[in-house]
Structure formats: structure tokens, C-alpha cells
Amino acid sequence: MPTILVEVMPKPEILDPQGKAIANALPHLGFTGFSGVRQGKRFELTVEGEVTEEILDSARTAAAEMLSNPVIEDVVSVTVAEDL
Amino acid sequence: MSTFNIDTVENASTTPDTELPWAELGLKQDEYSRIVEILGRRPTAAELAMYSVMWSEHCSYKSSKVHLRQFGEKVTEEMTKDLMVGIGENAGVTDLGDGWAVTFKIESHNHPSYVEPYQGAATGIGGIVRDIISMGARPVAVMDPLRFGDIDHPDTQRVLPGVVSGIGGYGNSLGLPNIGGEVVFDSVYQQNPLVNALAVGVLKHEDLRLARADGVGNKVVLFGARTGGDGIGGASVLASESFDDTKPSKRPAVQVGDPFAEKVLIECCLELFGSELVEGIQDLGAAGISCATSELASNGEGGMHVELTNVLLRDPTLTPGEILMSESQERMMAVVTPQNAEAFEAVMSKWDVEYSWLGEVTGTGRLIIEWDGETIVDVDPRTVAHDGPVYERPYHRPAWQDDLQADSFRASEEGQHLPSTAEELGGAVVELMSSPNMADKSWITDQYDRFVGGNTALSAPDDSGVIRVDEETGLGVGLATDCNARYAYLDPYAGAQLALAEAYRNVATAGAVPMAVSDCLNFGSPEDPEIMWQFAEAIRGLADGCQTLGIPVTGGNVSLYNQTAGRAIHPTPVVGVLGRFDDVARRTPSGFQRWADGQAIYLLGTTRDELDGSEFARLRGHLGGHPPQVDLAAEKTLGEILINASRDGMIDAAHDLSEGGLVAGLAEMSLRFGVGSRISVDALCERDGVDVFTALFSESQARALVALPRSEELRFTDMTTARGFPALRLGVVDAVSGGIEVAGDFDGGSFGIGLDELKEAWSATIPARFGAGSAGGETPLGSRPADAGHHA
């Protein structure tokens, strides 16, 4: 069943406290060599049947208006994955 | 670093004709001309950034300064005897006795909370808490006076849940109890919600710290979070100093907070204070480094030398102007002697807080900021921090004010056919108590941690929040914030005094002796002479009121331009009053106790026909006439009675009467612990010459209800008689009936309301609109916290 993937990230200039916390934790746990971490989120929207341009548009709108907070987040991508 | 075309002071002197985007940064032509005059040349881009933010209304108080002076002028010796730090510092400090002091302040975070409700409200808490830390105090509690549009408006549906969870999310994470505040719904706040935040902190006298950069040669350090591009807003126009096309074209005007970073900052600062490692300290809020450097320098020796490339950045593409203006959260600036530098660094490393040494204090009287060794700012810091423009804005009484005041509720169409039978009166009580403004707010306050820390003696919905300061002696403080903006709209002078009177009364009702005032003055545009009149009148009223009551304004905040499309909010001067308890164990709770069956209920004060601007008039959709009469002498006497009764253990419950009048007060006292009551208003109607409806719903001031054991009645009434204050026995606490019963001279003779029925109506209103869940309920569109972490 096809799935639409939506990826959302905090805007680059906005503080990402989760990413910061992970970045601080990495070296403590022995993972070195990473100078920064930013954490976003991925949504998987499952579609019954074919992904039409209409459904994709609807996903884009949902991504921009509901899945992300446009004030502090960016929708990075809206893509179709056939097999998950 | 080399991607910027750095505008140095030298460059500014040789290129006087370069056009700068001063208008886009919000400066007026004459303001810009004054900057050029002060400097004797055009400002550099970095200087322009500093002046533009520091001379903004928010930072310079340019429209309000001439009026705010009254808070410093209308003072008596009595008012200042306990005042350790007054207006002008980060927060006022009041002596509490036993070597303790208390500091508190209210601020607004209105606009950011409208744009991004969760983060706006969260960073509002963060900002006010840092003000408290920078006085050398440990923050001990917060409160939030909130105002939203009509409860059913989509705007309120979007803003309220985000604001409430933002306040809870940040405050709860900090481990600070949220002990009270207000929630008011009125369509005037649509698109202009008010999110005010109060914080209170305590300190020992010797820990007091001020924002001063003293001691030539002392080092200046920036610590806490890194500086990023958040909250820069207008600074984006300074992108003209950048060659880099790849950087974000628009910097966001909102900030994201990190409460856990702030918690570490609190503990880290308290260790610095305890070890006496800092000479002066300033939090970074609005205007960021611009504000901190210019204020520290001008309050101290007058000079400071800073290398801006030393600032630790989260975003390396920031220009110098943007770094100076950034409002990244959770940052502090301190002045440290060279001898203490090593010990300071040890404290930073213990708490894992990042820091960078920026420069040092100088005796030159100039604030010099360099970028990689080149001077980009060379100013007299006083011209930035203190000598901003001051406007005597024109103001006049609105032409419509007379018509508004002439439109009394009694004479209006809405004021006809008032409830007069048992059935109508009983129905009106249920309607009133389930209306949005009178309804149970626990859906909101349950999202706040009210008891963390174990020092909360009272919290919402009691009259005041009460916090124990000293665990040995029980020394503590009571706090209340209030404002009925409908009153202030009808008469700004009286309305501001009524806000003061109510907060004063609430503090005294809990048993605390009122000591100090902090205010958050929320108004529309000062460029409108009618709004400016409201503002001037409210300040005059507040200053006069404080003088009469003998308690000083110790600090506060002004929020102007709360209007959209020419429609301003009602004038909303929120007043916070702080009072002192010798022992918080003596506090008076607001509800009837179950074990208090048969206790006498007394009404203190006089009831007049005062329904204009009342909650009942709001139910009928009417707003006009004159607000209730202000009688500060009566408030003072009432306060003394309530404080003495609390101290001597005469009363077991007390509640002030305000919105909704006597019947609302009685209902709230019964609803608090589900304990019924029976009263008769016959004697009240006869004594005060009012009808039953007026007796129940009038909002006359300087009144309170108390419950006391019969064994204390004589002692109590002797005290009220000795003070010449009206006290009338209305009825008794009835723990058996499970309802409220009111008897009087009306058709039917009495009406009763079951507490179960009343509670159901009262507690359903808010959850019905915002979801039945408590904390962590549905988060509506657009207010989703970015870091909620629900999505694994």
C-alpha cells in the first residue's frame, strides 16, 4: 500500500532543545565526531489505492497547515514511498 | 566571518551619505536625526540596530515615561520604608523582615503569544523568571493573568490551549508552582490576547544584586544558551550588510524556549551569588546584548569594551547587528573581577553552562564593541539605554465617554425585566456561575503544577496565592492579580483604582498585609489621543490609589499597541499586590469547611445599586454607565479587619466580593469544598435600601464574606463595630443540605440550588470548549509545541 512521507524540521534559526539535548548526550555516551544535532519528525500517511496528484496535493496542504507549525517549523519534503 | 561587509565606525565617518534602513527598523525621521546628532556622524549598521531596539516603545517607554513618573513622585515615607529597590531595576525588592527580602514583577508577552501561543507564553514565563534571578533571588512561584477573545471564537480556540500548555510546559519544567492569576473572556481581546506573567522570588538581604558594571578592569561574561537568530524581527532589513544570498531571508520574530536550560541557569546563578562571584548581573530579554551591555555600562562606571566575535553562536551566519538584537532565550550577562574569573569558570563547568568572556569594564564612558578588532560601535551607553526619546503624546477624553457613562444598565433596554421571583433568581445564579468568566477554571489551572516545592499554602481558586518563604518561622507572602477592564473602559481612573482595590482586598482576605504593587499596563495605540487619555487616567488613578493605600509600585511593564484594524482592547491595567504573612499557617482559605457546619456567615461592607459594568450586565450584553464607587478608606479598614481576624484565628473562611457580587461569592465559597449555605437578604435589603436582585448581583466594592464559629461572633462584631465598619449576619454554613438557599422578600420567599446541579453547570463550561482532558489534551492547529515529542 503506498505511503506518503512528510518530513518536518524546526526552522534552522529556531532553537531546537531536543536536538541540543541529544548533541550534549552523544559524547557522554561515547559517540564522538558529531558537532550538532537537529531533530525533526516524519509522518507516514497511508493511502488506499493509487496516490493521485489530488491526494498528494491534499497531503501537501495537510503538511503545511496541520502537520507542521508554520511559525517555527518547515515542511522539508512530501514524497511517495511504494513499499515500506 | 568574512561574508559580511562590516560597517565600521571608520567606514561610517567616511561614507556619511550611505542610506540606512532606519524607517524599516521602526525609527522616526527625527529619532534618526537625533542619533546622527548624538554621534556626530551616521550610525554604523550595528549602532543603528542597537538604537532602534533600545529606542522602541517596548524598551524605552517613550510614550509612557512622562506618566509613569507619578509612581515615583506620589510616594510617602510610609510607602518606601520597606522598599529596598524601586522602579527601574529588573524587579523591585521589598524587605520582608528576619533578613529576608522578596522581589516580584509582572510583564506582558502578548504579541508573541498570539503569533505562537505555546512558545510565546512559555518564553513569557522564562523572561520574567530571569528578571527575578537577576536580582539575586531564587524564583519561588509564578502567576498568569490571561485574557482571551470570546470563548466560542476560533481565535480563542487556537490561542488558549497553546498558551495554557506553554505556561504549564515551561513553569512546570522549572519546578515553579503557578499559584494564581486570572482568565477573562471578552471579544475585545480577539486578535489581541493578553498573556501577562508574574514571578516572585525570595532572597537574603546580602544576596541582592543589581544590573551595574562596576570596577574598571572587571570582566564581562555572557553565559547560558548560545545566541541564535530567534526573535530578531526587524533586524532582517540589515541583511543589506550581508553578501550571502543563501542565508534565510526572513528571521522569525518568535523564540523557542528551553526550560531545562533555564532551570540549570537558575541554580548556576544562585551558586554564583552564594559564592559572591559576580559584581553585577543582567538577564537578556528584549533587545538582547544591546540592552544588557548598554544598561550594565550606563548603570555602572559608564564604559565597556566588548569583542562581539567572542559571542558563542548557534547560527554562524548572523551579522553583528543581528547578534546585538537577538532575543535568544536563557542567557545572562555578568560582571566578574579578574580574581574571580577562575572560580566563575569552575561554577560554569560544574553546571555544564556555556560561557564566553566578551570584554571588560572601562572608565572611558564609552561602550565600544569590536568585530574582529574593528570598531563597529562607539557610543555613550546612556544615550542608548536611558536618553531615548520621550514623547508627550497628545491626549483627550473621548467624545463618546459621556454617552457611554450616561448609558446605565438600569435605564437600558437590557436592564429591564430583571429576575424578581424565586425561580428567576435561582435561574440567574446558575446562568451567571456557568458563564465563561465566572465558570470553574480548573481545566486551565490543573495544567499548572500548583504545589511543587511544598511551600504553597493557597493557590487558585483561592483569593490569593500564598507561598511560605521561611520553613522555620512560616514567614511568607500572599499575591493576587486583578483587573476588571470593563470598569476601566467605563472610567479608566476609577477602573485602575478598582483593579488595585481588588488585588489589595484579595491579599488581605487571605490574611496578608499588603506591601507592594507591580503593574502590567495593557492598552491600545498611544498614537490615538483617546487611548492615550485612557492610559494617562489609569496611571493617575493607580498612583493616587497607591498613595492612599500606602503601598508603592515597585516595578512593572507597559504593553501598548494592543489593537487590530483600529479596534483597541479595553484599557487593562492589571495590578498585582504582594502582602506579608508572619506565619502562612494563619492564612484564611476561601471555602466553607465541612467541619464548619453551623458557622455564621457575615457580610462586611455596604451594598449599593451598582450594576453598571457588572457580570450580570455582561450576561445581558450591556456595557455602559459608571463603575462601582471607589472607597479606598473602606478597603483599608476592611483589610485591617480581615488581617486581624486571620491573625487572631477568629474566622475560618473569607472571600472577597467582586465580579458577580454577593451571590457569586457565596456560590464560590460553597463550591470550593462542596459545603452548602443558607442566607437571608431581608436585613441587608432593609439596612442598605436595596432590592433583592441588587443585594445579590450588585458589584459594590470593599465587601467580603466571612464564616466564623459562633464562639467568635461577639469578638468579631466588637472589632467591626470599634472600626465603624458595617458587618451583617446573613446566615449559616450548612454542611447537611448540599445546596445554597437564599431567602428574602420576593415572590416565592426563597430559592435553593443543589450544589451538584450548580457544580455541574459551573464546571462544564470550559472543558466543553477545550476538550474534556486535562493536561496534555488536544492541541489544536497551529499551536502545537515544536518539541512535544509525541511522534517517536
Coordinates of C-alpha atoms in Angstrom, one line a residue, chain A residues 10-18 20 24 28 38-39 41-43 65-73, chain B residues 115-116 119 229-230 248 250-252 254 256-258 261 314-315 330 352 781-782 784-787 789 791:
Chain A
P10 CA 12.3 23.0 13.1
K11 CA 13.3 26.1 11.2
P12 CA 17.1 26.3 11.0
E13 CA 17.3 29.6 13.0
I14 CA 15.0 28.4 15.8
L15 CA 16.3 26.8 18.9
D16 CA 15.8 23.0 18.9
P17 CA 16.1 22.0 22.6
Q18 CA 15.7 18.3 21.8
K20 CA 20.6 20.2 21.7
N24 CA 25.1 17.0 24.5
H28 CA 28.8 11.4 27.1
R38 CA 18.6 18.8 15.0
Q39 CA 15.6 16.6 15.4
K41 CA 9.7 14.4 12.6
R42 CA 8.4 12.1 9.9
F43 CA 4.8 11.3 9.2
E65 CA -1.3 23.6 7.7
M66 CA -1.7 20.8 10.2
L67 CA 1.3 18.5 10.5
S68 CA 3.7 21.4 10.9
N69 CA 3.5 24.7 12.8
P70 CA 4.5 27.2 10.1
V71 CA 5.7 29.7 12.6
I72 CA 8.6 27.6 13.8
E73 CA 8.8 24.6 11.5
Chain B
V115 CA 1.7 34.6 16.9
E116 CA 2.9 31.3 18.5
Q119 CA 6.3 29.3 22.7
G229 CA 18.6 34.1 15.0
D230 CA 15.4 34.0 17.0
P248 CA 17.3 32.9 5.5
K250 CA 13.3 36.4 7.0
R251 CA 14.3 35.9 10.6
P252 CA 11.4 34.7 12.8
V254 CA 9.3 34.2 17.8
V256 CA 11.7 28.9 21.4
G257 CA 12.4 28.4 25.0
D258 CA 14.2 25.6 26.8
A261 CA 18.4 25.1 30.3
R314 CA 24.1 28.8 17.3
D315 CA 23.9 30.2 13.8
E330 CA 18.1 31.6 28.6
D352 CA 27.6 22.5 32.3
L781 CA -3.9 23.5 14.8
G782 CA -1.0 26.0 14.8
R784 CA 1.5 22.5 18.5
P785 CA 4.6 22.7 20.6
A786 CA 7.5 22.1 18.3
D787 CA 9.2 19.7 20.7
G789 CA 7.9 14.7 21.2
H791 CA 6.0 11.3 17.5

